[in-house]
Amino acid sequence: MSTLPIESALPELKAALAEAGAAVLQAPPGAGKTTRVPLALLGEPWLAGRRVVMLEPRRLAARAAARHMARLRGEDVGGTVGYRVRMETRVGPTTRIEVVTEGVLTRMLQSDPALDGVGIVIFDEFHERSLHADLGLALTLESRSVLREDLRVLVMSATLDGAPIAALLGDAPVVTSQGRGFPVDVRYQPGRIEGRMEPAVARTVRQAVESSEGDVLVFLPGAGEIHRVEEMLREGGLPAEVRVMPLYGNLPQQAQDEAIAPSPPGRRKVVLSTSIAETSLTIEGVRVVVDSGMMRVPRFSPRTGMTRLETVTVSRASSEQRCGRAGRVAPGTCWRMWPEHAQAGLVPHGTPEILDADLAPLALELAAWGVADPAELAWLDPPPAAAFGQARELLAELGVLDAAGSVTPHGRAMAELPLHPRLAHMLLRGRELGLGGLACDLAALLGERDVFRRGDTPADADLRLRLEALRDLAANRRVRGPADVGALRRVQAESREWRRRLALRGEDGDPSAAGLLLALAYPDRIGQRRAGKPGRFLLRNGRGASLAESDSLAPSAYIVAPELDGQGRDSRVYLAAPVELDEIERHFADQIEREDIVAWDADAKAVRARRRERLGALVLHDGHLPDPDPDLVTAALLRGIASEGIGALGWSRSAAQLRERIAFLHRHDPSWLDVSDAALAAGLAEWLGPYVYGMTRLEQVQRLDLNDILLGMLGWERRTALDDLAPSHLPVPSGSRIPIDYADPDAPVLAARLQELFGMTETPRIAGGRVPLTIHLLSPAHRPVQVTRDLASFWKTGYFDVKKDLKGRYPKHYWPDDPLQAQATSRVRPRPV
């Protein structure tokens, strides 16, 4: 490893590329690697007339780098040095260096995996770890190993550890350059900012302008913060010669170019920028950096299937990158909007986008490349399995993948469009439906931040209102709604480009079809209004979504919501359009599941049969099923009985007693039928099923004769043995037949008046003599006076005490002195003999 200024490092770098075919260059901000290295490689023999392709993470940086290299050669862009970015190409027949954005490299690889005519691919600012950079490197390495052993690969980074990348490149040499930065005085805030950051940032900018020379570069999270700080600074406090200029990705190209151009003599500027100016981009004249310490990053949730922007604290590497911007042309100053002790607490590096991003674009590119499993390629960080699996599921819904998981012709056509797969699918399907122009407008609107300004009161979510504003602009009418005309013009230009690519002519389409087109792009976000207050929806993916009750779409029966915040139980809907049920049924017919539901209704105590049509979590139709399958009805009825409990069958007294007798015998001989609740519930289909066939209600079942059913379950032999082993009644000396109570199978009870048992010398036994009955001896009033299982002992000892008590209370009744010789009777006194 060497540590050299960039000019001195170039010979070693050239040698490494010539010998090893790959290298890693680590150079700090301001080293000049972005422009010096590509130009220095043009004369290398191994390049042999082939082109240099250099990747930049952003369009602005790609254009600026190409212009700077062309200026160094005294040429115009499109000569030796050109660029390719989305929607714009400036290359010519003599172009040797092409600066491209990362998505463009993917398109080049998909159309020509061998990269014919390319000698080296340079990945600039790789430490940003964008999804497209990781994908581009993986595909390039695959192409190099299979098709182009002579293809050189150079990875350049300012802050990333070069060792892991060098290992990925096959232990490529690492060359480190010191660069030519000037010292930067770093100043911290005494404490953290309380409340909104914008007032504190505006105060610091005024202080920086007053105390320093040169231009000021201010880093803010997003366009909203930029415009608020811009407004505060324009209200006063800055010298007249100082201009305030915003800089972010969605600004028109002319405004971006003005922000990075050198200030005229005698003038200064304050550039309010997102992280777009953190790397690759040199804004000449900057001597001061004000860093808010915040940035906005996309976060994808496999749980919700949605991406939302999060404002996060910058990493330590990003803070150093930003700080270095102040020392590129002269000694400078960096104002950090956080206390010094917090600097050490910053995470070393940001999270690679591949670990947090929506992987549907990556999955589409891999499918078009012929790869279903990312493990087939070499990655610095492999795609997370859950997010990649969900991405593949979405592609299958969009018709990208066939049943075998291979890419379809429709998927290949989608991959040729530099759009998210959802929008690419919408454009192609929209063209098939004669709605191509409308699809182009929608794709452009969704690719731009909302063209309706979001003030204190949220703008109406209806995307059709944005389409109407776009139509107003095209017809030179006064634009309706709270529209940003500049944003509408950008949308208009992008829509024209999509129309050109799809070869569409004069085709606008009715805005009322917007919902259908959005449903094709976002099938998982079709929403059905829930009962209750308007504005609450259930999405096809099972998530909830909500609109303000005042929103024009709140009463809609069905909507499609392409933009939600993905937070909470019900995600807030920012953009949506209504869609009709018949459109859903017509265009998603192959995905609608039709099911006959035969189920137990616990409230009605009956089986209900319904025919239901479902799209994911959405029930589109739910009505009565007139002719349900009788077998399904019987099964549902039996499940209902099981849920209600065996006791709900309505046992008659005789059936309940018979069940108790059988249970008694099973207790003492397990070979007898088990008639417990659990056993009967488990075997409902076998013993009860044949009797309830054709029934639907519990009350019908309750009219069955369960006594006969139970006897039928026993079989002839056991039915014959039942009365011998477990008789229902027992004859007693008085001549009466007394019922036996089997409620307790361990101690069956014979309850009889004492006088009816005179002369019964021994306790009766059942179950073949194995089980003695428990005798409840009753008074003439049928109240228990003694319980015994040893009748002989009772006559000898207990009877006389009982007799004395009963004779006093029932003097007219017969109370003999010798109960064993006395005549039993069911009357007050025995009949005279």
Short mmCIF file of C-alpha atoms in Angstrom, two decimals, residues 526-774:
data_model
loop_
_atom_site.label_atom_id
_atom_site.label_comp_id
_atom_site.label_asym_id
_atom_site.label_seq_id
_atom_site.Cartn_x
_atom_site.Cartn_y
_atom_site.Cartn_z
CA ILE A 526 -55.49 -1.45 -3.71
CA GLY A 527 -57.57 -0.31 -0.76
CA GLN A 528 -61.18 -1.06 0.20
CA ARG A 529 -63.15 1.34 2.40
CA ARG A 530 -63.80 0.00 5.87
CA ALA A 531 -67.14 0.32 7.62
CA GLY A 532 -67.49 3.29 9.93
CA LYS A 533 -65.95 6.70 9.49
CA PRO A 534 -64.90 7.65 5.93
CA GLY A 535 -61.22 7.74 5.09
CA ARG A 536 -60.25 4.34 6.57
CA PHE A 537 -59.17 1.62 4.15
CA LEU A 538 -57.92 -1.96 4.19
CA LEU A 539 -55.17 -2.61 1.64
CA ARG A 540 -54.86 -5.80 -0.36
CA ASN A 541 -51.64 -6.62 1.51
CA GLY A 542 -53.53 -6.59 4.81
CA ARG A 543 -52.19 -3.25 6.05
CA GLY A 544 -54.40 -0.33 7.00
CA ALA A 545 -54.41 3.12 5.37
CA SER A 546 -56.17 6.36 6.16
CA LEU A 547 -57.11 9.69 4.62
CA ALA A 548 -58.37 12.80 6.32
CA GLU A 549 -62.18 12.75 6.45
CA SER A 550 -62.14 16.03 4.52
CA ASP A 551 -60.17 14.50 1.63
CA SER A 552 -62.17 14.12 -1.57
CA LEU A 553 -61.24 10.43 -1.78
CA ALA A 554 -62.37 9.59 1.78
CA PRO A 555 -65.84 8.30 0.71
CA SER A 556 -64.46 6.20 -2.20
CA ALA A 557 -65.30 2.51 -2.15
CA TYR A 558 -61.89 1.57 -3.60
CA ILE A 559 -58.64 3.50 -3.98
CA VAL A 560 -55.04 2.79 -4.97
CA ALA A 561 -52.40 4.44 -2.76
CA PRO A 562 -48.93 4.61 -4.37
CA GLU A 563 -47.53 6.89 -1.68
CA LEU A 564 -47.99 6.24 2.04
CA ASP A 565 -45.85 6.88 5.08
CA GLY A 566 -45.71 3.20 6.12
CA GLN A 567 -46.02 4.08 9.81
CA GLY A 568 -48.46 3.03 12.51
CA ARG A 569 -51.42 0.71 12.24
CA ASP A 570 -52.99 2.83 9.47
CA SER A 571 -50.46 4.39 7.11
CA ARG A 572 -51.24 7.94 6.09
CA VAL A 573 -52.06 8.22 2.39
CA TYR A 574 -50.33 11.07 0.56
CA LEU A 575 -51.23 10.24 -3.04
CA ALA A 576 -54.04 8.04 -4.35
CA ALA A 577 -56.74 7.68 -6.99
CA PRO A 578 -60.11 5.92 -7.01
CA VAL A 579 -60.60 2.67 -8.87
CA GLU A 580 -63.87 0.96 -9.73
CA LEU A 581 -64.79 -2.55 -8.61
CA ASP A 582 -65.54 -3.67 -12.16
CA GLU A 583 -62.04 -2.54 -13.21
CA ILE A 584 -60.52 -4.63 -10.42
CA GLU A 585 -62.62 -7.64 -11.38
CA ARG A 586 -61.77 -7.31 -15.07
CA HIS A 587 -58.02 -6.73 -14.82
CA PHE A 588 -57.25 -8.92 -11.82
CA ALA A 589 -59.59 -11.80 -12.66
CA ASP A 590 -56.76 -14.34 -12.61
CA GLN A 591 -55.75 -13.24 -9.09
CA ILE A 592 -59.23 -13.16 -7.53
CA GLU A 593 -59.80 -16.21 -5.36
CA ARG A 594 -63.32 -17.57 -5.37
CA GLU A 595 -64.19 -19.69 -2.38
CA ASP A 596 -67.33 -21.32 -1.03
CA ILE A 597 -67.36 -20.88 2.73
CA VAL A 598 -69.48 -23.30 4.72
CA ALA A 599 -68.99 -22.48 8.38
CA TRP A 600 -70.64 -22.60 11.76
CA ASP A 601 -72.39 -19.42 12.93
CA ALA A 602 -72.10 -19.48 16.71
CA ASP A 603 -74.71 -16.75 17.17
CA ALA A 604 -77.35 -18.44 15.02
CA LYS A 605 -76.36 -21.94 16.19
CA ALA A 606 -76.51 -23.01 12.55
CA VAL A 607 -74.37 -23.63 9.48
CA ARG A 608 -74.12 -20.68 7.08
CA ALA A 609 -73.03 -21.17 3.46
CA ARG A 610 -71.58 -18.19 1.60
CA ARG A 611 -69.83 -17.61 -1.70
CA ARG A 612 -66.92 -15.19 -1.32
CA GLU A 613 -64.59 -13.55 -3.84
CA ARG A 614 -61.33 -12.29 -2.39
CA LEU A 615 -58.36 -10.30 -3.71
CA GLY A 616 -55.70 -10.70 -1.06
CA ALA A 617 -57.15 -9.32 2.16
CA LEU A 618 -60.05 -7.64 0.31
CA VAL A 619 -63.45 -9.33 0.20
CA LEU A 620 -64.99 -8.15 -3.08
CA HIS A 621 -68.22 -10.15 -2.83
CA ASP A 622 -69.80 -12.12 0.00
CA GLY A 623 -73.28 -13.61 -0.56
CA HIS A 624 -75.51 -16.58 0.20
CA LEU A 625 -74.53 -19.89 -1.36
CA PRO A 626 -77.77 -21.56 -2.51
CA ASP A 627 -76.53 -25.13 -3.07
CA PRO A 628 -73.65 -25.96 -0.72
CA ASP A 629 -72.02 -29.36 -0.78
CA PRO A 630 -73.90 -31.51 1.79
CA ASP A 631 -70.64 -33.09 2.95
CA LEU A 632 -69.22 -29.63 3.71
CA VAL A 633 -72.42 -28.69 5.54
CA THR A 634 -72.23 -31.83 7.67
CA ALA A 635 -68.57 -31.23 8.46
CA ALA A 636 -69.28 -27.61 9.46
CA LEU A 637 -72.22 -28.71 11.59
CA LEU A 638 -70.06 -31.26 13.41
CA ARG A 639 -67.35 -28.62 13.97
CA GLY A 640 -70.00 -26.32 15.37
CA ILE A 641 -71.29 -29.01 17.74
CA ALA A 642 -67.73 -29.66 18.90
CA SER A 643 -67.25 -25.94 19.59
CA GLU A 644 -70.56 -25.72 21.47
CA GLY A 645 -69.71 -28.79 23.55
CA ILE A 646 -71.25 -32.26 23.73
CA GLY A 647 -73.69 -31.03 26.34
CA ALA A 648 -75.38 -28.85 23.74
CA LEU A 649 -76.84 -31.92 22.00
CA GLY A 650 -79.86 -31.83 24.27
CA TRP A 651 -79.54 -35.11 26.16
CA SER A 652 -82.86 -36.57 27.34
CA ARG A 653 -83.03 -38.05 30.84
CA SER A 654 -82.96 -41.63 29.53
CA ALA A 655 -80.06 -40.88 27.14
CA ALA A 656 -78.07 -39.16 29.88
CA GLN A 657 -78.63 -42.13 32.20
CA LEU A 658 -77.63 -44.60 29.52
CA ARG A 659 -74.44 -42.61 28.89
CA GLU A 660 -73.63 -42.68 32.62
CA ARG A 661 -74.11 -46.48 32.75
CA ILE A 662 -71.75 -46.97 29.80
CA ALA A 663 -69.25 -44.56 31.35
CA PHE A 664 -69.38 -46.60 34.58
CA LEU A 665 -68.55 -49.80 32.75
CA HIS A 666 -65.73 -48.12 30.77
CA ARG A 667 -64.28 -46.93 34.07
CA HIS A 668 -64.04 -50.47 35.36
CA ASP A 669 -63.35 -52.16 32.04
CA PRO A 670 -61.65 -49.96 29.37
CA SER A 671 -62.80 -52.29 26.63
CA TRP A 672 -66.24 -50.74 26.95
CA LEU A 673 -67.09 -47.71 24.82
CA ASP A 674 -65.58 -44.39 25.98
CA VAL A 675 -68.46 -41.87 26.11
CA SER A 676 -66.62 -38.98 27.77
CA ASP A 677 -67.04 -35.48 26.31
CA ALA A 678 -63.56 -35.62 24.78
CA ALA A 679 -64.06 -39.02 23.18
CA LEU A 680 -67.50 -38.22 21.80
CA ALA A 681 -66.26 -34.88 20.44
CA ALA A 682 -63.28 -36.56 18.76
CA GLY A 683 -65.48 -39.18 17.11
CA LEU A 684 -68.44 -37.00 16.13
CA ALA A 685 -68.08 -37.74 12.43
CA GLU A 686 -68.26 -41.52 13.03
CA TRP A 687 -71.06 -41.83 15.59
CA LEU A 688 -73.20 -38.75 14.91
CA GLY A 689 -72.34 -37.84 11.32
CA PRO A 690 -74.71 -40.32 9.61
CA TYR A 691 -77.66 -39.06 11.67
CA VAL A 692 -77.15 -35.32 11.00
CA TYR A 693 -76.57 -35.52 7.23
CA GLY A 694 -78.80 -32.89 5.61
CA MET A 695 -79.27 -30.92 8.84
CA THR A 696 -78.04 -27.34 9.24
CA ARG A 697 -79.22 -26.21 12.69
CA LEU A 698 -78.47 -27.31 16.24
CA GLU A 699 -82.16 -27.44 17.11
CA GLN A 700 -82.60 -30.14 14.46
CA VAL A 701 -79.82 -32.19 16.03
CA GLN A 702 -81.34 -31.79 19.48
CA ARG A 703 -84.45 -33.67 18.32
CA LEU A 704 -82.44 -36.84 17.66
CA ASP A 705 -82.95 -39.84 20.00
CA LEU A 706 -79.47 -40.08 21.48
CA ASN A 707 -80.53 -43.09 23.58
CA ASP A 708 -81.03 -45.20 20.44
CA ILE A 709 -77.82 -43.82 18.89
CA LEU A 710 -75.77 -44.80 21.93
CA LEU A 711 -77.28 -48.27 22.02
CA GLY A 712 -76.45 -48.64 18.35
CA MET A 713 -72.85 -47.79 19.10
CA LEU A 714 -72.59 -50.67 21.62
CA GLY A 715 -73.36 -53.58 19.36
CA TRP A 716 -75.61 -56.55 20.16
CA GLU A 717 -73.36 -58.38 22.64
CA ARG A 718 -72.64 -55.32 24.76
CA ARG A 719 -76.28 -54.23 24.70
CA THR A 720 -77.21 -57.63 26.15
CA ALA A 721 -74.49 -57.44 28.81
CA LEU A 722 -75.33 -53.85 29.73
CA ASP A 723 -78.43 -54.64 31.79
CA ASP A 724 -76.62 -57.43 33.63
CA LEU A 725 -73.50 -55.46 34.48
CA ALA A 726 -75.00 -52.00 34.90
CA PRO A 727 -78.74 -52.30 35.37
CA SER A 728 -80.78 -49.16 35.23
CA HIS A 729 -82.94 -50.24 38.20
CA LEU A 730 -82.64 -52.65 41.12
CA PRO A 731 -85.59 -54.62 42.61
CA VAL A 732 -85.76 -54.19 46.42
CA PRO A 733 -87.61 -56.26 49.08
CA SER A 734 -90.62 -53.95 49.01
CA GLY A 735 -91.23 -54.94 45.39
CA SER A 736 -90.23 -51.55 44.00
CA ARG A 737 -87.69 -51.10 41.20
CA ILE A 738 -85.34 -48.35 42.34
CA PRO A 739 -83.21 -46.50 39.72
CA ILE A 740 -79.42 -46.61 40.15
CA ASP A 741 -77.61 -43.28 39.83
CA TYR A 742 -74.36 -43.69 37.83
CA ALA A 743 -73.34 -40.01 37.94
CA ASP A 744 -70.23 -40.98 39.92
CA PRO A 745 -68.77 -44.00 38.09
CA ASP A 746 -66.63 -44.84 41.14
CA ALA A 747 -69.64 -45.00 43.48
CA PRO A 748 -73.01 -45.66 41.86
CA VAL A 749 -75.87 -44.80 44.20
CA LEU A 750 -79.05 -46.63 45.16
CA ALA A 751 -81.30 -44.16 47.00
CA ALA A 752 -84.26 -45.88 48.70
CA ARG A 753 -86.47 -45.36 51.72
CA LEU A 754 -85.15 -47.37 54.62
CA GLN A 755 -88.46 -49.29 55.07
CA GLU A 756 -88.26 -50.69 51.53
CA LEU A 757 -85.00 -52.44 52.35
CA PHE A 758 -86.10 -54.40 55.44
CA GLY A 759 -84.92 -57.96 54.99
CA MET A 760 -82.04 -57.05 52.54
CA THR A 761 -79.13 -58.57 54.40
CA GLU A 762 -76.21 -57.65 52.08
CA THR A 763 -75.18 -54.64 50.03
CA PRO A 764 -76.14 -55.16 46.35
CA ARG A 765 -73.18 -55.37 43.92
CA ILE A 766 -73.00 -54.72 40.18
CA ALA A 767 -70.40 -55.09 37.38
CA GLY A 768 -70.35 -58.81 37.92
CA GLY A 769 -70.12 -58.39 41.69
CA ARG A 770 -67.05 -56.19 41.60
CA VAL A 771 -68.61 -52.87 42.63
CA PRO A 772 -70.84 -52.44 45.70
CA LEU A 773 -73.57 -49.84 45.44
CA THR A 774 -73.50 -46.88 47.75
#
